[in-house]
Coordinates of C-alpha atoms and ligand atoms in Angstrom, one line a residue:
X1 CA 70.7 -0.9 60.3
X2 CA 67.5 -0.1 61.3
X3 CA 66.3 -0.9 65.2
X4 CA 63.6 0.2 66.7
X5 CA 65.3 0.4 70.4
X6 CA 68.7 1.3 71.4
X7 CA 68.9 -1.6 73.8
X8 CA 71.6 -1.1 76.5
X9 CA 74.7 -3.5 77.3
X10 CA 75.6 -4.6 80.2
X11 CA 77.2 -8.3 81.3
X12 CA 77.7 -9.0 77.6
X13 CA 73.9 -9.3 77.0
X14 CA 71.3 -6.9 75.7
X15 CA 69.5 -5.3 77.8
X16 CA 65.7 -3.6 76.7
X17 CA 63.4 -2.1 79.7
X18 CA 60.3 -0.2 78.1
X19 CA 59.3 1.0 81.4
X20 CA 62.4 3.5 81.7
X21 CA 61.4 6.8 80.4
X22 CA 61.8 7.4 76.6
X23 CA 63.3 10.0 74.9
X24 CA 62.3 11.7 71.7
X25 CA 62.2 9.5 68.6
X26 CA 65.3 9.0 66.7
X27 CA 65.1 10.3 62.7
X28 CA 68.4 9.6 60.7
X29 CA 69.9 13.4 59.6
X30 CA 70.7 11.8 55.6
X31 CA 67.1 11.7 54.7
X32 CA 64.6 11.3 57.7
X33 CA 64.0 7.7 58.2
X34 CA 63.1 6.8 61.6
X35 CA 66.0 4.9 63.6
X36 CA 64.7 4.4 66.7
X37 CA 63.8 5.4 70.5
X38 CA 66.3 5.4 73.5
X39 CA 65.0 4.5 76.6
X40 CA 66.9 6.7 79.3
X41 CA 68.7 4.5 82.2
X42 CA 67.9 5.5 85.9
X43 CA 69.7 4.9 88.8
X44 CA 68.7 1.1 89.1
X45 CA 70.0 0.8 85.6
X46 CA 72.8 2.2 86.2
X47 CA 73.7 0.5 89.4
X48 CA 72.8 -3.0 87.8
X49 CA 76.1 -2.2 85.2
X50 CA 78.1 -1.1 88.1
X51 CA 77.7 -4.7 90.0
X52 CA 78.5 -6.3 86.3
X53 CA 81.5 -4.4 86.0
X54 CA 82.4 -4.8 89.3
X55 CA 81.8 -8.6 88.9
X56 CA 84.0 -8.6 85.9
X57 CA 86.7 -6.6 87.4
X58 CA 87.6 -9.0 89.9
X59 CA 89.1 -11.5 87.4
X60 CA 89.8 -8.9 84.5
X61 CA 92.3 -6.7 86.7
X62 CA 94.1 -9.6 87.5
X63 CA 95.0 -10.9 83.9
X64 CA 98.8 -10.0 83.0
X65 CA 98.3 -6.9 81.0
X66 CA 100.8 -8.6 77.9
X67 CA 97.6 -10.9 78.3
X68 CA 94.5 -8.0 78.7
X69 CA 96.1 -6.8 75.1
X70 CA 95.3 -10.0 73.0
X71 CA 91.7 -8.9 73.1
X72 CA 92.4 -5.9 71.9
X73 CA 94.8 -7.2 69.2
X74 CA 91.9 -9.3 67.7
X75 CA 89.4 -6.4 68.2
X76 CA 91.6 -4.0 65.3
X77 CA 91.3 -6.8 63.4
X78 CA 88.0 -7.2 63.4
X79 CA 86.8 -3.7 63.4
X80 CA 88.8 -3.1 59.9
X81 CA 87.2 -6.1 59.0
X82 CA 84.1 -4.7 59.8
X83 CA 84.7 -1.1 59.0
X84 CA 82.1 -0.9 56.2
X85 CA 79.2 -1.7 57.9
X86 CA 80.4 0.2 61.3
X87 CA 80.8 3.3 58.7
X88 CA 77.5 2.8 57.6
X89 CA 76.1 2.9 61.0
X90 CA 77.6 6.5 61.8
X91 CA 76.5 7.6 58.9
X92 CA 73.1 6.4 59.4
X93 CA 72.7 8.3 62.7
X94 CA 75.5 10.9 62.9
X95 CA 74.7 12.0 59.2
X96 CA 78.5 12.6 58.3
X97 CA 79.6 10.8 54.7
X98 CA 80.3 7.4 54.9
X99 CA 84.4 8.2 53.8
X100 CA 84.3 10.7 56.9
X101 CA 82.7 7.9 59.1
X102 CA 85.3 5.5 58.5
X103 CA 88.2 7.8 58.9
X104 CA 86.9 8.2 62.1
X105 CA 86.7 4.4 62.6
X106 CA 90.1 4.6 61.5
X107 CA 91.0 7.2 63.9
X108 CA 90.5 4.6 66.5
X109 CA 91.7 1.7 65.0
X110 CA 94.7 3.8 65.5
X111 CA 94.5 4.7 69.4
X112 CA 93.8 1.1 69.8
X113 CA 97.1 0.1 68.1
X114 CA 98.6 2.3 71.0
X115 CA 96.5 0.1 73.9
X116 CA 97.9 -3.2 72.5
X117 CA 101.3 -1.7 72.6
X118 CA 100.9 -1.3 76.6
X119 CA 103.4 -4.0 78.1
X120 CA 105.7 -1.7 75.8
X121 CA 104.7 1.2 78.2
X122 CA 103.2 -0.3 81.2
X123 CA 106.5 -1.4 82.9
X124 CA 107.3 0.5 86.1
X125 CA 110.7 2.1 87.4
X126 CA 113.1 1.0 90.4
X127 CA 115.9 2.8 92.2
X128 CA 118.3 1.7 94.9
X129 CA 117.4 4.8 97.1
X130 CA 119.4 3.9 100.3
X131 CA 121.9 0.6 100.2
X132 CA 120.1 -2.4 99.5
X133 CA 116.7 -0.8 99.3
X134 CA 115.1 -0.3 97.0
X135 CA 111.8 1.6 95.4
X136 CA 109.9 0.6 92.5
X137 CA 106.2 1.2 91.2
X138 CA 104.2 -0.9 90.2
X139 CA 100.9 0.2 87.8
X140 CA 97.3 -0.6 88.9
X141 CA 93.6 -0.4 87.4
X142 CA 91.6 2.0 88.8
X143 CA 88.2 -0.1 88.8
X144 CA 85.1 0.5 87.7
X145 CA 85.1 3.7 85.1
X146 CA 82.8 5.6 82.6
X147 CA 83.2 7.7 79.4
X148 CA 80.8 10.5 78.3
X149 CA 80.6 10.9 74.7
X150 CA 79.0 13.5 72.1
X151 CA 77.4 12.6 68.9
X152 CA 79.7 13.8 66.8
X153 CA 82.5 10.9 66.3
X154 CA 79.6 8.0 67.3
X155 CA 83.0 5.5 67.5
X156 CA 86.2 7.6 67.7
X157 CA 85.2 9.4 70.7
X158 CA 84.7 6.4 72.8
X159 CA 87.9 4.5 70.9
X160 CA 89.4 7.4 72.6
X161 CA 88.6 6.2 76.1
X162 CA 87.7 2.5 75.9
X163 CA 90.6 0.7 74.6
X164 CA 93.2 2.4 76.8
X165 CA 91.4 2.2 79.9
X166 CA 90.4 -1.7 79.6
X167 CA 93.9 -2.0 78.5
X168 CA 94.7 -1.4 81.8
X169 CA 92.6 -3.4 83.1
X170 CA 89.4 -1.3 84.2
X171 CA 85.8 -2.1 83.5
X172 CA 84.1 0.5 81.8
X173 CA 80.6 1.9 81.4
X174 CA 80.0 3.8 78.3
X175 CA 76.8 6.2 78.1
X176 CA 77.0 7.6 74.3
X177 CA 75.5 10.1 73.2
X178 CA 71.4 9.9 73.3
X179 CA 71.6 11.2 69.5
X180 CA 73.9 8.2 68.0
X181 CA 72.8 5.1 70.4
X182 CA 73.5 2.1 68.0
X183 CA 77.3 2.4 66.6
X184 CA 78.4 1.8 70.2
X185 CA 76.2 -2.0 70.5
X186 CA 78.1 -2.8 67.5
X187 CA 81.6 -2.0 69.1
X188 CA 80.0 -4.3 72.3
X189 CA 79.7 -7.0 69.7
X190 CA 82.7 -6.5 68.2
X191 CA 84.3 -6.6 71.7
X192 CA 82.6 -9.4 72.5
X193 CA 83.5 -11.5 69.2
X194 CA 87.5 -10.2 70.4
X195 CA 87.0 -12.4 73.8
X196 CA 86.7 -9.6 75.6
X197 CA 84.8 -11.0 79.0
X198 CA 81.0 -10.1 79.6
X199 CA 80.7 -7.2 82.3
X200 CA 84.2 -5.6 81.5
X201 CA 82.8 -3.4 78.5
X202 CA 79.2 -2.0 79.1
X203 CA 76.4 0.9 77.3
X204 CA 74.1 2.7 79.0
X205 CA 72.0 4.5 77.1
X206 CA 70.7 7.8 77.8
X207 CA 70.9 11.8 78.5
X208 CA 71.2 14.0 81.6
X209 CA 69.7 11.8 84.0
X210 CA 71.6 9.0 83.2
X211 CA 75.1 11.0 83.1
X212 CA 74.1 12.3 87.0
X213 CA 73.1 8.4 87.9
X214 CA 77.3 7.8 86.3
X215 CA 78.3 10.6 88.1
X216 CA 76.7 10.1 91.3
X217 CA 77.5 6.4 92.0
X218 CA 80.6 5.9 94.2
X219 CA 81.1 2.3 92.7
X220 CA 82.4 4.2 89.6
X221 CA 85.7 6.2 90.2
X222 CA 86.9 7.7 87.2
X223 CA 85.2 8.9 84.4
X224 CA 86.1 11.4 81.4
X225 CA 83.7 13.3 79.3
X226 CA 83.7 14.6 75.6
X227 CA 81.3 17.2 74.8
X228 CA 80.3 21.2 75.0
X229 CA 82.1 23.1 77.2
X230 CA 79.5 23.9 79.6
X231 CA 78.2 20.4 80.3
X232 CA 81.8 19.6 80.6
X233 CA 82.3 21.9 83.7
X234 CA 79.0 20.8 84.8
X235 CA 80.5 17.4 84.7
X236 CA 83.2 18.1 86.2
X237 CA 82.3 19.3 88.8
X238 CA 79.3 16.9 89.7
X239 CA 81.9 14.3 89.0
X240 CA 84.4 15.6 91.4
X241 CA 82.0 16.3 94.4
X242 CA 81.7 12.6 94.1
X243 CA 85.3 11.8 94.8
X244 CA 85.9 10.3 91.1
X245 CA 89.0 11.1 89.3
X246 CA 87.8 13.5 86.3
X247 CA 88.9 14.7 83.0
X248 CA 86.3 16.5 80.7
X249 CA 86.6 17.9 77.6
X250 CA 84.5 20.6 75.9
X251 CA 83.8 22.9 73.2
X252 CA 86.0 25.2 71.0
X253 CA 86.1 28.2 69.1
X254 CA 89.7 27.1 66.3
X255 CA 91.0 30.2 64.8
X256 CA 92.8 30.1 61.8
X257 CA 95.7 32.2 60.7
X258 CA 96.8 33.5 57.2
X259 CA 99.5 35.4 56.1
X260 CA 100.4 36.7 52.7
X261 CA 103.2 34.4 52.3
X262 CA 101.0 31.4 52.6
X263 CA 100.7 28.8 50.1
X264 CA 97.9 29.9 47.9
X265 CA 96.9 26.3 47.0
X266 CA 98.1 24.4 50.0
X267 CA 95.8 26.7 52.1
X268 CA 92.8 27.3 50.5
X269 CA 92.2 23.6 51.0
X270 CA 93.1 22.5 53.5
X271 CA 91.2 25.6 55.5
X272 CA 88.1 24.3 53.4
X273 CA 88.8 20.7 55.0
X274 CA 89.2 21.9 58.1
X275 CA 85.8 24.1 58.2
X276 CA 83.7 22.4 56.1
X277 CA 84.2 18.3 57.2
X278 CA 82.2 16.4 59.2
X279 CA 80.0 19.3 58.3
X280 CA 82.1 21.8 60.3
X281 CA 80.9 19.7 63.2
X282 CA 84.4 18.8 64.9
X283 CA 85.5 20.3 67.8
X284 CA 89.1 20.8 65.8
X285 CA 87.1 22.2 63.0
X286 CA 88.1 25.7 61.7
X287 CA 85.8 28.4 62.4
X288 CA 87.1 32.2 62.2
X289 CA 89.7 32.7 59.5
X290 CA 92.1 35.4 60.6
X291 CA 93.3 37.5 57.3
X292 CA 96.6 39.4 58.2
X293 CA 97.2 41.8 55.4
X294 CA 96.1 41.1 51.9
X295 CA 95.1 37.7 51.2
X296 CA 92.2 38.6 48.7
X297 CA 93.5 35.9 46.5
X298 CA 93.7 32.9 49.1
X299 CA 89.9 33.8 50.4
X300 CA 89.1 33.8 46.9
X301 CA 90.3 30.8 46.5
X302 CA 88.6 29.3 50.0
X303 CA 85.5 30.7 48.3
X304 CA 85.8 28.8 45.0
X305 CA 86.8 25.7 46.8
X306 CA 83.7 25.5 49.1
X307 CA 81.7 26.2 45.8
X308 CA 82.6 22.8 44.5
X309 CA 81.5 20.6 47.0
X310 CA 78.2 19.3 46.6
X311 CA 76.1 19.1 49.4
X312 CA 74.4 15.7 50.6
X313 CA 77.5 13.5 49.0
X314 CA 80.5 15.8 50.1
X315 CA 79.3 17.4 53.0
X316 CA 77.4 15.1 54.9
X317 CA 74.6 16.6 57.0
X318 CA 73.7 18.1 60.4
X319 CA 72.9 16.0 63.4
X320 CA 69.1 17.7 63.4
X321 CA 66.5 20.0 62.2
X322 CA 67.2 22.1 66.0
X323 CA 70.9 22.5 65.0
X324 CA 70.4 23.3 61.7
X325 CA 68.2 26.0 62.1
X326 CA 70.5 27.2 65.3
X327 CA 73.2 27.3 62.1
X328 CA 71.4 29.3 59.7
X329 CA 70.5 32.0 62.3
X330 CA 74.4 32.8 62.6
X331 CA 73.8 33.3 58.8
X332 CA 71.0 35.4 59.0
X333 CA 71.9 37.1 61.7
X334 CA 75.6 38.0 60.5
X335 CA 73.8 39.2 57.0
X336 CA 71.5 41.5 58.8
X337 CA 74.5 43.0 61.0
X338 CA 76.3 44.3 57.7
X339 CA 78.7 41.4 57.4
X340 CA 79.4 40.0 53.6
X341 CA 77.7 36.5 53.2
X342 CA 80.1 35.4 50.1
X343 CA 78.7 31.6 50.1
X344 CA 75.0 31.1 51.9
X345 CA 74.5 27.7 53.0
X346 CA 70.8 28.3 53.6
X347 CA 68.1 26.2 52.4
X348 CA 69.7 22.8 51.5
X349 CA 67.3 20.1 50.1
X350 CA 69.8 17.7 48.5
X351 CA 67.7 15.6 46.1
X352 CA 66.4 12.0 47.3
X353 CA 67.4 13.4 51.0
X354 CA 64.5 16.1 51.6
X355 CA 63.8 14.8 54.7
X356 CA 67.8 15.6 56.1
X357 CA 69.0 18.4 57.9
X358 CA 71.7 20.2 54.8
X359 CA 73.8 23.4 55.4
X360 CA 76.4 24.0 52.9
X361 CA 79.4 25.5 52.9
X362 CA 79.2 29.0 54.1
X363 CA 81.3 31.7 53.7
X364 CA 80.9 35.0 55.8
X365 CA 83.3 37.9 55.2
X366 CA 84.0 41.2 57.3
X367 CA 82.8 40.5 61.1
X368 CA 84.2 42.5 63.7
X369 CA 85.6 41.0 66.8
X370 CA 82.4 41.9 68.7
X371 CA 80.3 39.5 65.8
X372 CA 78.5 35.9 67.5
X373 CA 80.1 34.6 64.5
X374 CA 83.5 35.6 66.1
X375 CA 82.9 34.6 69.6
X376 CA 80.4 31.5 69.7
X377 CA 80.7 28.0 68.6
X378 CA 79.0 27.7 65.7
X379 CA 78.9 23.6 64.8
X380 CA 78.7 23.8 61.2
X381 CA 80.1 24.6 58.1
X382 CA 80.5 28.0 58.3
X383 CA 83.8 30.0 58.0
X384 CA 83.9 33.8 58.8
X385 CA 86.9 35.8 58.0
X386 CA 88.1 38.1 60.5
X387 CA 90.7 41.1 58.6
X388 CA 93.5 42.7 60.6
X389 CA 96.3 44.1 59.8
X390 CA 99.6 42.2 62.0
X391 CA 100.2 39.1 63.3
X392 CA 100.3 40.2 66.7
X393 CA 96.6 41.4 66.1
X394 CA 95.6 38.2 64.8
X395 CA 97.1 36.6 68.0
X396 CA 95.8 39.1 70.3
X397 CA 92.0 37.9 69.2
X398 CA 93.0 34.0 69.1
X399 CA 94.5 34.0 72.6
X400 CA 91.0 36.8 74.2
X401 CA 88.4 33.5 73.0
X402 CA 88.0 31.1 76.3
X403 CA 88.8 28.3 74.4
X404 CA 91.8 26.8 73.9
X405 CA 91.4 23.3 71.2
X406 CA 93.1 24.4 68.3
X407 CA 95.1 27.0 66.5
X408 CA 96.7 27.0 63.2
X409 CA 99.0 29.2 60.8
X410 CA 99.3 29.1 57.6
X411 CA 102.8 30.3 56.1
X412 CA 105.8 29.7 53.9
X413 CA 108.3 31.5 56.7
X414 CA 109.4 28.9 59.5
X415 CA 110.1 32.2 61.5
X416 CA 106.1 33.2 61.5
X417 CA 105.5 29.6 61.7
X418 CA 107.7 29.2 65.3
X419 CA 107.0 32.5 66.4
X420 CA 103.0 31.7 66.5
X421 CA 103.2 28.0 67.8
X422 CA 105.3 30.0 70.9
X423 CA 102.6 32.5 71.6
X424 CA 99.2 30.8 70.4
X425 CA 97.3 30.0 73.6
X426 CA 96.0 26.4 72.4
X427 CA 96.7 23.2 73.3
X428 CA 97.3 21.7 69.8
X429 CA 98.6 24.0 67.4
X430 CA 99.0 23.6 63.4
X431 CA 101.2 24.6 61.4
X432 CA 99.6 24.6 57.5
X433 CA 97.3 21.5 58.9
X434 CA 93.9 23.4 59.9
X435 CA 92.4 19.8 61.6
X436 CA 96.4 19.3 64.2
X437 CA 94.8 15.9 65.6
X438 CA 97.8 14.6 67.4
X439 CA 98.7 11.1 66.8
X440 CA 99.7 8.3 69.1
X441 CA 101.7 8.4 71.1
X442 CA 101.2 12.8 71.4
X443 CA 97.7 13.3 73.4
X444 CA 94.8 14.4 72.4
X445 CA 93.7 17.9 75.1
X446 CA 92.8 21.5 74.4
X447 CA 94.2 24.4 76.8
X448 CA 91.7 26.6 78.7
X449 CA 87.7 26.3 78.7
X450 CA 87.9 23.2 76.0
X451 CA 89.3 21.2 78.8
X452 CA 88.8 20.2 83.0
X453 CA 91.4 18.5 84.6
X454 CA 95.1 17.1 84.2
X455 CA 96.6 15.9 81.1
X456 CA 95.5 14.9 77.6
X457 CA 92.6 12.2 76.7
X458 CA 94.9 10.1 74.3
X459 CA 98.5 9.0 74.1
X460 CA 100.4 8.7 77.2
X461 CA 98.5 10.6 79.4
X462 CA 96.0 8.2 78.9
X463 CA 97.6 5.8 80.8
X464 CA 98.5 7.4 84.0
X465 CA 94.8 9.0 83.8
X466 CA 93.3 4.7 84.0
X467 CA 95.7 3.8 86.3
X468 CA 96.9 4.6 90.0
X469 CA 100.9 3.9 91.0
X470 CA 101.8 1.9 94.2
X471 CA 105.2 2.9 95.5
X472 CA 107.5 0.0 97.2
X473 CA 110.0 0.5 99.4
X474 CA 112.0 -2.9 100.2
X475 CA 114.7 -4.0 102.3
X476 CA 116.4 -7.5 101.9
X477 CA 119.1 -6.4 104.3
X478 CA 120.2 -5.9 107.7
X479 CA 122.9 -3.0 107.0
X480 CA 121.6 0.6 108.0
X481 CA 123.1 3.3 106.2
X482 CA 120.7 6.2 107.1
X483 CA 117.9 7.0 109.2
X484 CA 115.7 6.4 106.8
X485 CA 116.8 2.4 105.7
Ligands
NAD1 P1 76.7 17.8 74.7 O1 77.6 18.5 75.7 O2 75.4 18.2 74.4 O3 76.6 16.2 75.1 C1 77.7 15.4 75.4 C2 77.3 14.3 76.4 O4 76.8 14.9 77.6 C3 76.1 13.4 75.8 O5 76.4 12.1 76.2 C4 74.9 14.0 76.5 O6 73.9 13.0 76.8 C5 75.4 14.5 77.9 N1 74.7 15.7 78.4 C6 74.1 16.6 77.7 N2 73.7 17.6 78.5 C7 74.0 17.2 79.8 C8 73.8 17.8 81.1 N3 73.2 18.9 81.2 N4 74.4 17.1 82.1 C9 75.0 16.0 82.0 N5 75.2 15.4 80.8 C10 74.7 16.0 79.7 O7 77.6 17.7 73.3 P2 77.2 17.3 71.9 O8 76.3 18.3 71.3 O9 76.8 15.8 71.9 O10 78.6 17.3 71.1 C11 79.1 18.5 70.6 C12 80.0 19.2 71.5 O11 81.1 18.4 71.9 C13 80.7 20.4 70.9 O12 80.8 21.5 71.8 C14 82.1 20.0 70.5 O13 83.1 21.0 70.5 C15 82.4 19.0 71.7 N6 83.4 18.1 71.4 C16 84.6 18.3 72.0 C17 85.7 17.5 71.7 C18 87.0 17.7 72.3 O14 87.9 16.9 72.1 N7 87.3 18.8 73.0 C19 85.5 16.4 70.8 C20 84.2 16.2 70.3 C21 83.2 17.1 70.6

């Protein structure tokens, strides 16, 4: 578990260069223990995994895509084979529980499912346009590509990207997160023991630098991003200026709706789940519950739910000692502004883990619409309850926030229920489920400033985003019928 260096991988070997510049020690969040040190790749580095993948795409690109999928076949089996130890390694370095880590693994498990299904999906269309001619598409592999990922889901986030886009027969350059460098070696070594061939799946480890040495090479011509929203503009745009084809997705602020008819047991956990997994640090977690009318008894009931989890074995901890404080200075702020602190997360030293970084669940009650705790992502678990008096009210304040990830209502009446999914401005809307992940084959893609560019991360968007159509036009005949045949 432990490794000194977070090696890079590129050409299906490791790959270690002291001499690049090296980033601030690595402590795990649980309890402390040092994990290691990241040496940051440069342009060279960078350029030396865009020949590889280049190399590799040559042959890759050209093996029948029925073919490409084997690899990926053998890879879900080896990853659930292997899920206990890859769980382990998220939870050493992303500091969620060790269940939540391998839901996560799951998560991906699942999205690769959905690659290996792509001769299912892949085929193109034809249509006799003109007598005797005819059109058709056939699908084609972009090239060399890149994903961007945040700490947070050390292995679901890049499962998001990966599979698909070697699927369809790209090579692909993965710069993780600087924060959780070591889950993705594992998945280059799982990939590797799937047959996947050296050079067509790569890491480059890193932070800023390294993301502009992705961005800027024109050897690489698609990339997509996971991460806050204003590095995902950033990245964008840098991305974009450099002729690559670009889909970034960033941060979110996911409002929650309840009205009094809601199911007093159903919600109370499930917005708990929602706000207080992972740590609250999802971008679909829930972070502003919107009361409409009296629903004292199902805040009531939030509150004595988030009282029973114990902190340190059900909610894991925060990625580090920066972001925790940044989390309890909401707290301390929203409790000096007047607001009603119900549940103080503050202060956390879970026993045999003093050296982790521990916010519990927090509960804050009575902010205004003006509050940080309304407006800002907060990244942790810490719910704040918003009061108004109609729906249209609550709507009115879920559709003003930037974002656009994830909305959710919680009711009994299929009327409220339809009526909010038509006007919440979100891209992935729930309906008593406060964490609306959709599944395979429905994509994965927020609305407004938690997304850049077309189309959704995951399902079949996915597909058309790795790949580029060539149009034919044929003609096996002498026989005109138009101008244009
Ligand atoms: P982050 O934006 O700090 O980092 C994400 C990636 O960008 C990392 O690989 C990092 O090295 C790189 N990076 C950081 N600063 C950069 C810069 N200035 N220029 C270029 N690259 C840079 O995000 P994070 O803290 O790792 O992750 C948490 C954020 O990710 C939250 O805002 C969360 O909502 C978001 N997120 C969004 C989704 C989604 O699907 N919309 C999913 C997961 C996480």
């Amino acid at each position: 578990m432990t490794s000194t260096i977070a090696s890079h991988h590129i050409g299906g070997r490791r790959v270690t260069d002291t001499s690049l510049r090296a980033l601030a020690p690595l402590h795990s969040p649980v309890d402390g223990a040092p994990l290691g040190v990241v040496h940051a790749g440069d342009t060279t580095l960078v350029d030396s995994a865009v020949r590889s993948a280049q190399k590799a795409f040559q042959n890759w690109s050209l093996v029948p895509v029925k073919d490409r999928v084997q690899v990926l076949y053998r890879f879900k089996a080896i990853v659930e084979a292997n899920i206990g130890d890859l769980a382990k390694q998220v939870t050493a370095e992303n500091g969620k529980t060790t269940a939540e880590s391998a839901a996560g693994i799951q998560r991906g498990v699942e999205i690769v499912e959905y690659a290996a299904s792509l001769p299912q999906l892949f085929a193109g269309e034809i249509l006799e346009v003109s007598t005797g001619v005819d059109c058709y598409t056939r699908r084609f592999p972009l090239g060399v590509v890149a994903g961007i990922t945040p700490f947070n889901f050390p292995a679901m986030v890049p499962m998001w990207m990966f599979p698909m886009a070697i699927a369809c027969g790209n090579s692909f350059i993965l710069k993780p997160s600087e924060q959780v460098p070591f889950t993705p070696l594992l998945l280059a070594d799982l990939l590797k023991e799937s047959g996947l061939p050296d050079g067509v799946f790569n890491v480059v480890q890193g932070d800023r630098e390294t993301v502009e040495a992705v961005l800027d090479h024109p050897g690489i011509v698609a990339a997509a991003f996971v991460g806050s929203t204003a590095v995902a503009k950033a990245v964008y745009d840098r991305g974009i200026a450099s002729n690559k084809r670009m889909l970034t997705l960033g941060g979110a602020k996911n409002h929650l709706i309840v009205v009094p008819d809601a199911d007093p047991v159903i919600t109370a956990k499930n917005v708990v789940s929602s706000a207080v997994g992972c740590a609250g640090q999802r971008c679909m977690a829930a972070s502003v519950l919107i009361a409409v009318g009296d629903c004292d008894a199902i805040i009531s009931a939030v509150e004595k739910e988030m009282r029973s989890l114990a902190c340190g074995t059900e909610v894991g901890a925060i990625i580090s000692a920066k972001a925790k404080q940044r989390i309890e200075g909401y707290i301390e702020r929203a409790a000096a502004h007047g607001a009603k602190v119900r549940l103080d997360g503050r202060g956390q030293k879970p026993a045999g883990k003093a050296g982790g970084n521990y916010v519990a669940p927090t509960l804050i009650d009575g902010i205004t619409v003006e509050d940080e705790c309304a407006n800002d992502e907060i990244f942790g678990p810490v719910l704040s309850v918003l009061r108004v008096k109609t729906l249209d009210e609550a709507l009115a304040i879920e559709n003003a926030n930037p974002y656009g990830n994830a909305a959710c209502i919680y009711t009994t009446s299929g009327a409220t229920a339809r009526y909010f999914e038509m006007k919440a401005e979100a891209g992935m809307i729930g309906v008593n489920i406060g964490v609306p992940v959709p599944r395979d084959p429905f994509g994965f893609g927020g609305w407004n400033a938690s997304k850049f560019g077309p189309g959704d991360i995951t399902g079949k968007d996915a597909i058309a985003f790795w790949t580029k159509t060539k149009k034919v036009t044929a003609k096996w005949t002498a026989k005109s019928t138009n101008w244009m045949s």
